Coordinates of C-alpha atoms and ligand atoms in Angstrom, one line a residue:
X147 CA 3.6 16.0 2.1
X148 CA 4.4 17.5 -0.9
X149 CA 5.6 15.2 -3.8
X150 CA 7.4 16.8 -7.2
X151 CA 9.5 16.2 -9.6
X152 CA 12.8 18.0 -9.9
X153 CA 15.3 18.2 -12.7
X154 CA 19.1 19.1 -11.8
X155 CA 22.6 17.3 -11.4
X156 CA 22.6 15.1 -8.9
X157 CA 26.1 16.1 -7.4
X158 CA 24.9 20.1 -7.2
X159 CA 21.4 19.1 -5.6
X160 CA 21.2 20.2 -2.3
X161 CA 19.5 18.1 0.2
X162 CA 18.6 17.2 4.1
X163 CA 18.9 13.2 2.4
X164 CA 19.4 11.9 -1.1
X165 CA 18.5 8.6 -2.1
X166 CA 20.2 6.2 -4.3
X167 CA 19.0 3.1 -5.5
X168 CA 21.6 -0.4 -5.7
X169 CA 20.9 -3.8 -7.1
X170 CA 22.8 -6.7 -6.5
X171 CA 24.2 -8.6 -9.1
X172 CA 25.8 -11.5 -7.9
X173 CA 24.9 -15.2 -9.0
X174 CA 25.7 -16.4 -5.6
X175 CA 24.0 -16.7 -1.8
X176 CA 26.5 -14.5 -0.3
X177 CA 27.9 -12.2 -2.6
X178 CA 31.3 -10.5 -2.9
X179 CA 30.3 -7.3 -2.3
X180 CA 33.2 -5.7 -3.7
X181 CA 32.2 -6.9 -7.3
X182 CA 29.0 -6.8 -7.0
X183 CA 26.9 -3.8 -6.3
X184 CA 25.8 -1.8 -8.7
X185 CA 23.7 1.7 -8.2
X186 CA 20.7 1.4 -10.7
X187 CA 21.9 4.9 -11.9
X188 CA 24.9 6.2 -14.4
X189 CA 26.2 9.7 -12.6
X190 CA 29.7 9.6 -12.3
X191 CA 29.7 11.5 -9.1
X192 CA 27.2 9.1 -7.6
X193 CA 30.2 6.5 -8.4
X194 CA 32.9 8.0 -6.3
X195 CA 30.9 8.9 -3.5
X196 CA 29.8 5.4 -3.1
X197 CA 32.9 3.3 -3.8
X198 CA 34.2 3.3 -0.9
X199 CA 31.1 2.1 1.3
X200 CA 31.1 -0.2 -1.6
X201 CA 34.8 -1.7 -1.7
X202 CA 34.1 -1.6 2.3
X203 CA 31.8 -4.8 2.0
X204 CA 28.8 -3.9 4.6
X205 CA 26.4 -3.3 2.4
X206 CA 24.8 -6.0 0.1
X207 CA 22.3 -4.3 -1.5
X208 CA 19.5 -6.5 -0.2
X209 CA 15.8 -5.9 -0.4
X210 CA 15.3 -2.7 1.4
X211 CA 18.8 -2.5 3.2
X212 CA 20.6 1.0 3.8
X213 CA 23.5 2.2 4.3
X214 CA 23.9 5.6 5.4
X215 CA 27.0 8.1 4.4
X216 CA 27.2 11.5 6.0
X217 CA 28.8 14.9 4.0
X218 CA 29.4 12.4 0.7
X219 CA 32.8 12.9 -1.1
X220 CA 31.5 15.3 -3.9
X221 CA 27.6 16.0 -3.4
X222 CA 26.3 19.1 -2.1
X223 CA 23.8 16.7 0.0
X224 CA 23.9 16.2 3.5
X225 CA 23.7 12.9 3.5
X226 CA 23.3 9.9 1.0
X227 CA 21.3 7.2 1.6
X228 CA 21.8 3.9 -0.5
X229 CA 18.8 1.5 -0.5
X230 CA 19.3 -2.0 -1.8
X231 CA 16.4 -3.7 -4.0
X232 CA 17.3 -7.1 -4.7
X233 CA 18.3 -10.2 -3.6
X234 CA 21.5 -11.7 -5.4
X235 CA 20.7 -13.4 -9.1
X236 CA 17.8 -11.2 -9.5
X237 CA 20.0 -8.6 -10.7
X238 CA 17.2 -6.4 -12.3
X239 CA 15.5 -3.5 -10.6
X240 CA 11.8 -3.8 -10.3
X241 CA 9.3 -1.2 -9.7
X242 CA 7.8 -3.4 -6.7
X243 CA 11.5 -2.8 -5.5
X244 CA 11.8 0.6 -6.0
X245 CA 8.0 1.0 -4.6
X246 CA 9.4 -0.7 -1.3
X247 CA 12.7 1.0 -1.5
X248 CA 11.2 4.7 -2.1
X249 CA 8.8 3.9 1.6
X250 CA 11.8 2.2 2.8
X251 CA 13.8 5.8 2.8
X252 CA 10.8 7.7 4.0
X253 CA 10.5 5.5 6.7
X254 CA 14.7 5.6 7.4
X255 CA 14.3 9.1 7.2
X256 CA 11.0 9.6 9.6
X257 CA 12.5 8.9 12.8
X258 CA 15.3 10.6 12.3
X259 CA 13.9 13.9 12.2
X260 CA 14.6 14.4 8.9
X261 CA 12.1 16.3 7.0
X262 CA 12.6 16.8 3.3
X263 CA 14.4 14.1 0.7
X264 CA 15.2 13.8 -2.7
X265 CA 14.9 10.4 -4.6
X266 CA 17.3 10.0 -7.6
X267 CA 15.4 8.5 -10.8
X268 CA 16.9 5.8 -11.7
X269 CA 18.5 5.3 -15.1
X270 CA 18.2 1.8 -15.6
X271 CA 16.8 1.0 -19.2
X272 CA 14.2 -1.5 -18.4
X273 CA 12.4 0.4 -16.4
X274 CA 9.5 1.9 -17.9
X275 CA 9.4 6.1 -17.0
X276 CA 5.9 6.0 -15.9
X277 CA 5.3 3.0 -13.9
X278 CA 9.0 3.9 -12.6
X279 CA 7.6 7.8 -11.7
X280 CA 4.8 6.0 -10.2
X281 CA 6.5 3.7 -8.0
X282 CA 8.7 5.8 -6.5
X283 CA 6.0 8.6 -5.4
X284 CA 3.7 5.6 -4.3
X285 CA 6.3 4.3 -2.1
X286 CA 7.1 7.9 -0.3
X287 CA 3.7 8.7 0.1
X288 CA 2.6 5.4 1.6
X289 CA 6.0 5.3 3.8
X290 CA 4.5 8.5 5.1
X291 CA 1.4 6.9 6.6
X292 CA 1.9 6.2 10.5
X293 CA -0.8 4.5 12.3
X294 CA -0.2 6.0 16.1
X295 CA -2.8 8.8 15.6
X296 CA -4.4 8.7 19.4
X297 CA -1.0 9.0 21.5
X298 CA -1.8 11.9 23.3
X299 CA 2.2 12.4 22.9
X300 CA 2.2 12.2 19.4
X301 CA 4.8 14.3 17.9
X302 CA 4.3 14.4 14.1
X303 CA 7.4 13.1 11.9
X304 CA 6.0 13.1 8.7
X305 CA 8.3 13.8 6.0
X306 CA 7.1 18.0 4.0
X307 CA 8.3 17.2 0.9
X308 CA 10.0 14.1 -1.1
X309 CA 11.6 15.8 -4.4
X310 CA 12.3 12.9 -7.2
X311 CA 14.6 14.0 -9.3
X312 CA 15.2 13.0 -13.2
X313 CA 18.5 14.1 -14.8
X314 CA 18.5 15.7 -18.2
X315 CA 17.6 13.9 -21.3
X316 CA 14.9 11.8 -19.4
X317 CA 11.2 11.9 -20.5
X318 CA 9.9 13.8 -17.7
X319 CA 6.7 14.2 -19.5
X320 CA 6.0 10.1 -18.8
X321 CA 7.6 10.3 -15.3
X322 CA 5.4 13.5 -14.5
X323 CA 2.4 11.9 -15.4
X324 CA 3.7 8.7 -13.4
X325 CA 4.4 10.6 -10.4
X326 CA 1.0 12.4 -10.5
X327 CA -0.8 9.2 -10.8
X328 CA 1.2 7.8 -7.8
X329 CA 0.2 10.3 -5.5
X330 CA -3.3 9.8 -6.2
X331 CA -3.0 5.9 -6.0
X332 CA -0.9 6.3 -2.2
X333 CA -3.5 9.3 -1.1
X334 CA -6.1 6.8 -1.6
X335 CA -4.9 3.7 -0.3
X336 CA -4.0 5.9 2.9
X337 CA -7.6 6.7 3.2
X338 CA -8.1 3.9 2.7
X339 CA -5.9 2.8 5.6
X340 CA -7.2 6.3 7.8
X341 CA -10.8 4.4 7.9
X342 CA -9.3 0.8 9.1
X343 CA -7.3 2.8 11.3
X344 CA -10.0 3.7 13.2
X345 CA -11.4 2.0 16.8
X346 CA -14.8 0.9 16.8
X347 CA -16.2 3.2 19.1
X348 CA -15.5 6.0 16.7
X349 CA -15.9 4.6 13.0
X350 CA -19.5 3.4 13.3
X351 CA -21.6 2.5 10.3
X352 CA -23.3 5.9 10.5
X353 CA -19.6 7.6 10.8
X354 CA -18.4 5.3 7.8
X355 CA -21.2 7.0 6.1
X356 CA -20.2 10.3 6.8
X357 CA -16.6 9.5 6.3
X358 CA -17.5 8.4 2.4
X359 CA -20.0 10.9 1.8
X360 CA -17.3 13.5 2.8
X361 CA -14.9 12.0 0.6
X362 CA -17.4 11.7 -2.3
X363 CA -18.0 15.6 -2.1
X364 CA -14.3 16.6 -2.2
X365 CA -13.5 14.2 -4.7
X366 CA -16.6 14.7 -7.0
X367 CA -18.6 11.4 -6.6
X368 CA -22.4 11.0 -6.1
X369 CA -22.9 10.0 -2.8
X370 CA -26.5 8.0 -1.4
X371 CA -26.2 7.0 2.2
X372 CA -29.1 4.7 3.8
X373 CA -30.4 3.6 7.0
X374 CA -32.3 1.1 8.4
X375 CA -35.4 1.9 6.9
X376 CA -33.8 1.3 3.3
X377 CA -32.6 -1.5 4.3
X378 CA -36.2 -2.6 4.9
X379 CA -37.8 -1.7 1.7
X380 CA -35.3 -3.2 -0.4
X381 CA -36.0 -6.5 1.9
X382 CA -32.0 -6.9 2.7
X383 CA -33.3 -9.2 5.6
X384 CA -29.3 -11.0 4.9
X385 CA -28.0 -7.5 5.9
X386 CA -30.4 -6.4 8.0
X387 CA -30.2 -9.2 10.6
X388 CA -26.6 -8.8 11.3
X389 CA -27.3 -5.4 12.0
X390 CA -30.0 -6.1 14.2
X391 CA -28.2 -6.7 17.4
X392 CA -26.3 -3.7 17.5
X393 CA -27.7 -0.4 19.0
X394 CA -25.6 1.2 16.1
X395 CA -28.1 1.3 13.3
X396 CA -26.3 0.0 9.8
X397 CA -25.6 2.3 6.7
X398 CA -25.5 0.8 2.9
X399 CA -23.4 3.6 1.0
X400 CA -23.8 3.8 -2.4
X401 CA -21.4 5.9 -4.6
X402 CA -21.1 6.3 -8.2
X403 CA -18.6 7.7 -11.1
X404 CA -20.1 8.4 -14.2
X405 CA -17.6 9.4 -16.6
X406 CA -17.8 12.7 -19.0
X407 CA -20.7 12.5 -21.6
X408 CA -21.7 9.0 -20.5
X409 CA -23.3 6.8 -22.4
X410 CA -25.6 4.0 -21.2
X411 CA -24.5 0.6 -22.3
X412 CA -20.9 -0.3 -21.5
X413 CA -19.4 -2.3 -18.7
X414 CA -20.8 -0.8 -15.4
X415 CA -18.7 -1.9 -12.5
X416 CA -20.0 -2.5 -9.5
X417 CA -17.5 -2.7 -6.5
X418 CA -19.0 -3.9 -3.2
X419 CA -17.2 -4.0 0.1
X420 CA -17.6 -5.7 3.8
X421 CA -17.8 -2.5 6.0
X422 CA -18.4 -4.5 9.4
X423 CA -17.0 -1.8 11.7
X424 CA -16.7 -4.2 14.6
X425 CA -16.9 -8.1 14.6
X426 CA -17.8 -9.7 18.0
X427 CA -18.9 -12.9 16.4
X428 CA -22.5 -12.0 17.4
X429 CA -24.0 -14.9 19.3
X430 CA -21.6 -17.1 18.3
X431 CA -19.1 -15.0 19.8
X432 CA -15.3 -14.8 19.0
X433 CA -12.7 -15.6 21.7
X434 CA -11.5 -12.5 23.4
X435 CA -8.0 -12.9 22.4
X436 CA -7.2 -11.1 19.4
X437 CA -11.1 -9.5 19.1
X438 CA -9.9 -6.1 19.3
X439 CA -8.0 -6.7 15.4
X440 CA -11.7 -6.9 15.0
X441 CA -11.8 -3.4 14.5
X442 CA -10.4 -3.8 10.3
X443 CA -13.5 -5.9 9.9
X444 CA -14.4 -2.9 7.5
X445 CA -11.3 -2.8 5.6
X446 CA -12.9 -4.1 2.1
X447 CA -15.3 -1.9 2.4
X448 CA -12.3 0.9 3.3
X449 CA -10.6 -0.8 0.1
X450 CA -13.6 0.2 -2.1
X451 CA -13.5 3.2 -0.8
X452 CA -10.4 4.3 -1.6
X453 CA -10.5 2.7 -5.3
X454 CA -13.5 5.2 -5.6
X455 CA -11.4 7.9 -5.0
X456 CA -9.0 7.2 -7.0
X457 CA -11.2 6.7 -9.6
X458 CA -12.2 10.4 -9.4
X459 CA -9.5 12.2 -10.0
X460 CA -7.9 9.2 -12.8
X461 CA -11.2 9.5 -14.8
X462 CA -11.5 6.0 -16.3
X463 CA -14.0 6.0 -19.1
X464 CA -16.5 3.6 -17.3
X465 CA -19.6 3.6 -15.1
X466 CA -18.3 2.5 -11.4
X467 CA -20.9 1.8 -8.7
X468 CA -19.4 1.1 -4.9
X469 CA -21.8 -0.5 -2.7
X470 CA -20.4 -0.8 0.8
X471 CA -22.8 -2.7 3.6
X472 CA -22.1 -1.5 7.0
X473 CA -22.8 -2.6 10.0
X474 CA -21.7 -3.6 13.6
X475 CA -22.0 -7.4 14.8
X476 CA -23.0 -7.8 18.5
X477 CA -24.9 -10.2 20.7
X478 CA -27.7 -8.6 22.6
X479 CA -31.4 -9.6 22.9
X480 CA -32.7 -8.2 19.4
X481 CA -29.1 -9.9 17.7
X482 CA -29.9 -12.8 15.2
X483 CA -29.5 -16.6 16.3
X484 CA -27.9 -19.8 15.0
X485 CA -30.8 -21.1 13.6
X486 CA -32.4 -18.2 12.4
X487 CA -33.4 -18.1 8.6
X488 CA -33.4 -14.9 6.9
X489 CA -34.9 -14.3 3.4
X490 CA -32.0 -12.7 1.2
X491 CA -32.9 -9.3 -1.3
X492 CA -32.6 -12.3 -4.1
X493 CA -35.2 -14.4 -2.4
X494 CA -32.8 -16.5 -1.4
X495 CA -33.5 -18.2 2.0
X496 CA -30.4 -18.3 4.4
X497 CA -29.9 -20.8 7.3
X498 CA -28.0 -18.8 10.0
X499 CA -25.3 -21.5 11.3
X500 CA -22.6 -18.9 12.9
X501 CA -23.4 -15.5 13.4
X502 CA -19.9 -15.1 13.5
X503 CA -20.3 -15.9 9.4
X504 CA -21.7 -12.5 8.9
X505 CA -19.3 -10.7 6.2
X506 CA -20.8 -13.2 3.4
X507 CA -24.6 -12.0 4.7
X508 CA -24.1 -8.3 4.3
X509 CA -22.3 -9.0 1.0
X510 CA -25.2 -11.0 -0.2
X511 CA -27.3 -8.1 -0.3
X512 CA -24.4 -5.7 -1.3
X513 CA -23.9 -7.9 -4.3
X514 CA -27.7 -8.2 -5.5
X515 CA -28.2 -4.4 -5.1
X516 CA -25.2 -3.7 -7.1
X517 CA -26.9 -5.7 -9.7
X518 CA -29.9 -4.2 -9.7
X519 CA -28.4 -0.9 -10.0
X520 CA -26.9 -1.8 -13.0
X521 CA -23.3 -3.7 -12.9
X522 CA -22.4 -5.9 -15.5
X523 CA -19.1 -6.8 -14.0
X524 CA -18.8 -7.3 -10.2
X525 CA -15.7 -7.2 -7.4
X526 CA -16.1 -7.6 -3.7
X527 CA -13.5 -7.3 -0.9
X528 CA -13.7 -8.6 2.4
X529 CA -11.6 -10.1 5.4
X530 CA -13.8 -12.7 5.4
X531 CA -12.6 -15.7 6.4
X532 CA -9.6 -16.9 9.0
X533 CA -9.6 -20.1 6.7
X534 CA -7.5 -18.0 4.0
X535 CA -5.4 -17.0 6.8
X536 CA -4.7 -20.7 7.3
X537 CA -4.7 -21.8 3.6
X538 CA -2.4 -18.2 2.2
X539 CA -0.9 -16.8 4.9
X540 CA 0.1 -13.7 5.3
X541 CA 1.7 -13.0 2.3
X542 CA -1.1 -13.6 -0.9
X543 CA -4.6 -13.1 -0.5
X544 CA -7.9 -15.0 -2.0
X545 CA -9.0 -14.2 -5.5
X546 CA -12.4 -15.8 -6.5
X547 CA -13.4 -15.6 -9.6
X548 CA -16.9 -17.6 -11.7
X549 CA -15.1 -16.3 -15.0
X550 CA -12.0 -16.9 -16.8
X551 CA -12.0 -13.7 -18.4
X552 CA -12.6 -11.5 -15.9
X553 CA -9.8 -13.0 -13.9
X554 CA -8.0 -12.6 -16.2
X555 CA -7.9 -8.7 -16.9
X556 CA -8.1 -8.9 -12.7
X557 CA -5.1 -10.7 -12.8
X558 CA -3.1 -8.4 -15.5
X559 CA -3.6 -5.6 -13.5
X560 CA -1.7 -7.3 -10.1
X561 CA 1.3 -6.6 -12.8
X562 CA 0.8 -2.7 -12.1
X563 CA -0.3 -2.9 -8.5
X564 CA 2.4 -4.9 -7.4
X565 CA -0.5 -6.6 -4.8
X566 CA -0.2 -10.1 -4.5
X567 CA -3.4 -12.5 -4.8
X568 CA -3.6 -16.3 -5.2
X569 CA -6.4 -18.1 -7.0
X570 CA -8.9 -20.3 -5.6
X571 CA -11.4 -22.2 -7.1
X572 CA -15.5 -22.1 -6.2
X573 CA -15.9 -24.8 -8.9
X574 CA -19.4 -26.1 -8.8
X575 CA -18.6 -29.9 -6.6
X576 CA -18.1 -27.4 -3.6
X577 CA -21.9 -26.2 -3.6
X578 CA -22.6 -29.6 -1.4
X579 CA -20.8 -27.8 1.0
X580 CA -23.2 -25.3 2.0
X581 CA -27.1 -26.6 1.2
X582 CA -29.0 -26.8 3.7
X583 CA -31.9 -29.2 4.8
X584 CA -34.3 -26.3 5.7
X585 CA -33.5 -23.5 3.3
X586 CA -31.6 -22.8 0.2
X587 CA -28.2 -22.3 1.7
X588 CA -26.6 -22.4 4.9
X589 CA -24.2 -19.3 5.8
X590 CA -21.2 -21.9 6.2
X591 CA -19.7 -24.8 5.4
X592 CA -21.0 -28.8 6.5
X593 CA -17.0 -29.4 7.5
X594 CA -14.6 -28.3 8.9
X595 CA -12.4 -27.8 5.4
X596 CA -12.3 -25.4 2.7
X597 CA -13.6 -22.8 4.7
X598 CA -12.5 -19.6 2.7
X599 CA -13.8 -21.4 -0.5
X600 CA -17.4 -22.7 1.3
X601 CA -17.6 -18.4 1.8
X602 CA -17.0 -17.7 -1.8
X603 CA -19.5 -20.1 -2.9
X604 CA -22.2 -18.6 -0.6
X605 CA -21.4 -15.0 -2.2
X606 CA -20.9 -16.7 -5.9
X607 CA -25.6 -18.0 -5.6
X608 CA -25.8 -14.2 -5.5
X609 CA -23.1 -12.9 -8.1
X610 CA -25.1 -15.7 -10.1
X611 CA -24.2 -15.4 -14.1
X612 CA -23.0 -11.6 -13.3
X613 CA -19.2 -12.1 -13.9
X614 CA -17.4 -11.7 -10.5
X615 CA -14.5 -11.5 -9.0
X616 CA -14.4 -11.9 -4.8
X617 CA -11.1 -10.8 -2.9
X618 CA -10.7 -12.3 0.7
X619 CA -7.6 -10.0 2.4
X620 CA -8.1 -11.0 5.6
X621 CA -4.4 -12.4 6.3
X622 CA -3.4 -9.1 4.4
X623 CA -5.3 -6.2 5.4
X624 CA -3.6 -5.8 8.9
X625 CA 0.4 -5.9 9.9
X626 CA 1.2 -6.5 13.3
X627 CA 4.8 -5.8 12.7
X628 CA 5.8 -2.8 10.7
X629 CA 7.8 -3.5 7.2
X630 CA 11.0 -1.6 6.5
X631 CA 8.8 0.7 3.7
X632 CA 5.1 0.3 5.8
X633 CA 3.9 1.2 9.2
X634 CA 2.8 -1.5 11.3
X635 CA -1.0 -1.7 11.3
X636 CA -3.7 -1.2 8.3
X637 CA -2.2 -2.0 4.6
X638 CA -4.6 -0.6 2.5
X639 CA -4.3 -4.1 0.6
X640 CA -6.5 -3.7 -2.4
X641 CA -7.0 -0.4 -3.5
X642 CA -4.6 -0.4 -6.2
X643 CA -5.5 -4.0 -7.7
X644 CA -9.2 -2.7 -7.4
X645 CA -8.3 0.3 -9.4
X646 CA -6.8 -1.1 -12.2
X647 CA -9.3 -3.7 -12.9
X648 CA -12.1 -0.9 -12.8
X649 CA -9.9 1.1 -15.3
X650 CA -9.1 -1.9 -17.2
X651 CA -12.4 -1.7 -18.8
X652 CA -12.1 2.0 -19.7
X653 CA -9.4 2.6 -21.2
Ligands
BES101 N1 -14.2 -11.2 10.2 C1 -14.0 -12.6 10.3 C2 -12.9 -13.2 9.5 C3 -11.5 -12.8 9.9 C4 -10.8 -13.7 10.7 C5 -10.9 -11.6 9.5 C6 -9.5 -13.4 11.0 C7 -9.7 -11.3 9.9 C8 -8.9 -12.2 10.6 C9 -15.3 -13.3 9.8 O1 -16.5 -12.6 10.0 C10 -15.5 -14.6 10.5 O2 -15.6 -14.5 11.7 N2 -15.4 -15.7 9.8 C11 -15.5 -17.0 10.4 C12 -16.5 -17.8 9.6 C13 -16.8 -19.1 10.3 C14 -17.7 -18.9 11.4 C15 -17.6 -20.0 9.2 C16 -14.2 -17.6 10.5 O3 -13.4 -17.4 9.5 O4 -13.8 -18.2 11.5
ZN102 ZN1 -17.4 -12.9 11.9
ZN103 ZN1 -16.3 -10.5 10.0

């Protein structure tokens, strides 16, 4: 799809769809519509085509409601689409609106067999131009994404082009540069989603290496990726034995952005993701119900992934180093077994209690190596536990963190992303939970409680002093039912939030 900005009058522009924003400005529950909607832009001509539908009363202006008018009184469009963004008292526009509302008219249009639409800037003054310009591309391009890619009677509705267009007088150099960056952002987080996508039986570890590496090449990245054999000289016996049931050997993919005329001795960052391209459970295998979900096991690694590309082409003046640990997890005659104590890269000695605990295990290693190579600051992402499901939902997911600080600049870039995490603590009283009596730790927790926290504590002996910041998405990573602006299926959760905090540091 091609994305642009276009400058022109909005009542000349013609159009297969044009897109108008609307807020809602009423104080109350149900709002007189009459006197209360209000298009989040100035044109005159925009006013008169809309006053009717308006006066009418069947549109509120709601979150990612539409309202579609054919041949519009005065525009040279076909047809005008009017997307609401707020629920009454907010009053404001946001750019998380507008990001919903831009994949909200994508997705209106998709169906529909419309191909091309244009999205009128708004002219609201609080909005800032760039993170505005951003918004609205991210949105279109993300809307875009449709997750049916093996119907053998697919026919393809994705939208050509998505023209945004900014009336005279507005900074288009600021919106330019925000529309730019949004297309990189959505591009990546729909790899992102491409790889999660994917069934098992096609995105093996090996094929996840391949996948990465290819990206790495187009998008200028180093690109290591190792076997089995690496995994035994760097003694990754954590990672190793989930991998060792499966007849698909594992791949550790290492990828690294060093910005122009590095210099050693800043901030590294070292991003490590859970790439476990199918979770059975291993030996303590998983109910059949629901295993085939199974598949998005991989999508933190996915999610580092696609923050790495996105790091290539928006240049952040830091050292980034992605370490993604993949593998599959099956039950066979060579798989591991409850019981079983393997001897971390760390030194660390691990009491296999669930085989079905296996994300925090590969991660273990990831983290350590990512270490060793040189981070100074760490983030990992991971669906790893159902307990986060139980304690977040499917709205927020887990954020981890041993250090204030670097939650902190974390957390200030969820204001850009729009991604929404919640906090959890690994304070030190819930280490109890996983000792064990014959090794240093067990790989879960003594109870039946606190499961998504026992986890980050397991991960947090290897992070150690390294400051660190672990992300559990797995209430988040997957839809089952498709959002007005989102396809049903992989989200992509994480890219963004990843993203910013890796620029954060080099700006
Ligand atoms: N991949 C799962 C976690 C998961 C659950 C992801 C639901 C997405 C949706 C993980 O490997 C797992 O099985 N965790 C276990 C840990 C338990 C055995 C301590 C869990 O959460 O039940
Ligand atoms: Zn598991
Ligand atoms: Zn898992």
């Amino acid at each position: 799809m091609e994305t642009k900005l276009v400058h022109a009058g909005v009542a000349a522009t013609s159009t297969e769809l044009l897109v108008v924003f609307a807020v809602n400005t009423a104080d109350k529950k149900v709002p007189d519509a009459k006197a209360v909607i209000e298009l989040v832009h100035s044109d005159p001509a925009l006013k008169t085509a809309t006053a009717r539908a308006f006066d009418s009363g069947e549109f509120t202006a709601m979150s990612c409601e539409t309202l579609l008018l054919h041949n519009p009184e005065g525009l040279a469009a076909k047809r005008l689409l009017i997307v609401g963004l707020a629920a009454p008292g907010r009053k404001k526009a946001t750019v998380h609106e507008l990001r919903k509302a831009a994949g909200t008219a994508v997705r209106f249009a998709k169906p529909r067999r419309i191909r091309e639409a244009t999205l009128v800037f708004p002219t609201s003054a609080d909005l800032d131009a760039r993170q505005t310009g951003r918004a609205l591309a991210e949105g279109a391009v993300l809307g875009n994404f449709d997750s049916d890619t093996y119907k053998s009677d697919r026919v393809d509705r994705t939208l050509t082009t998505v023209n945004i267009l900014a009336g005279n007088g507005m900074d288009s150099a600021l919106i330019e540069a925000g529309v730019q960056e949004g297309i990189i952002v959505a591009d990546a987080q729909n790899f992102a989603r491409s790889l999660v996508n994917e069934p098992g039986n096609v995105l093996t570890p090996t094929v996840l290496g391949r996948r990465a590496a290819e990206m790495a090449k187009t998008a200028g990245l180093k690109a290591e990726v190792y076997g089995a054999e690496k995994l035994h000289e760097l003694k990754m016996r954590s990672f190793w034995g989930v991998s060792q049931g499966s007849a698909e050997p594992p791949a550790l993919i290492v990828l690294t952005y060093e910005p122009e005329n590095y210099k050693p001795g800043g901030p590294v960052m070292g991003l490590v993701g859970k790439g476990i391209t199918f979770d059975t459970g291993g030996i303590s295998i998983k109910p059949a119900d629901g295993m085939e979900k199974m598949k998005y096991d991989m999508a933190g690694g996915a999610a580092m992934l696609g923050a790495m590309q996105a790091i290539a082409a928006l240049k952040p003046n830091v050292k980034v180093i992605c370490v993604v640990c993949a593998a599959e997890n099956m039950p066979s005659g060579t798989a591991q077994k409850p019981g079983d104590i393997q001897t971390a890269m760390s030194g660390k000695t691990i009491e296999v209690m669930n085989t079905d605990a296996e994300g925090r295990m590969v991660l273990a290693d990831g983290i350590t190596y990512a270490k060793n190579l040189g981070a100074t600051h760490l983030i990992d992402a991971a669906t790893l536990t159902g307990a986060v499901v139980v304690a977040l939902g499917l709205i927020n997911a887990g954020v981890f963190s041993n250090d204030d600080e670097t939650y902190a600049q974390f957390a200030s870039g969820l204001e850009v992303s729009g991604e929404r995490f919640w906090r959890l603590p690994v304070e030190e009283d819930y280490r109890d939970h996983i000792k064990s009596s014959i090794a240093d730790i067990m790989n879960t927790g003594d109870g039946r409680w606190g499961g998504a926290i026992n986890a980050a504590m397991f991960l947090k002996e290897f992070a150690e002093d390294t400051p660190w910041v672990h992300l559990d998405i797995a209430g988040v990573a997957w839809i089952d039912k498709a959002k007005p602006w989102m396809a049903s299926g992989p989200t992509g959760v994480a890219v963004r939030s990843i993203l910013e905090w890796a620029r954060s540091y080099g700006a």
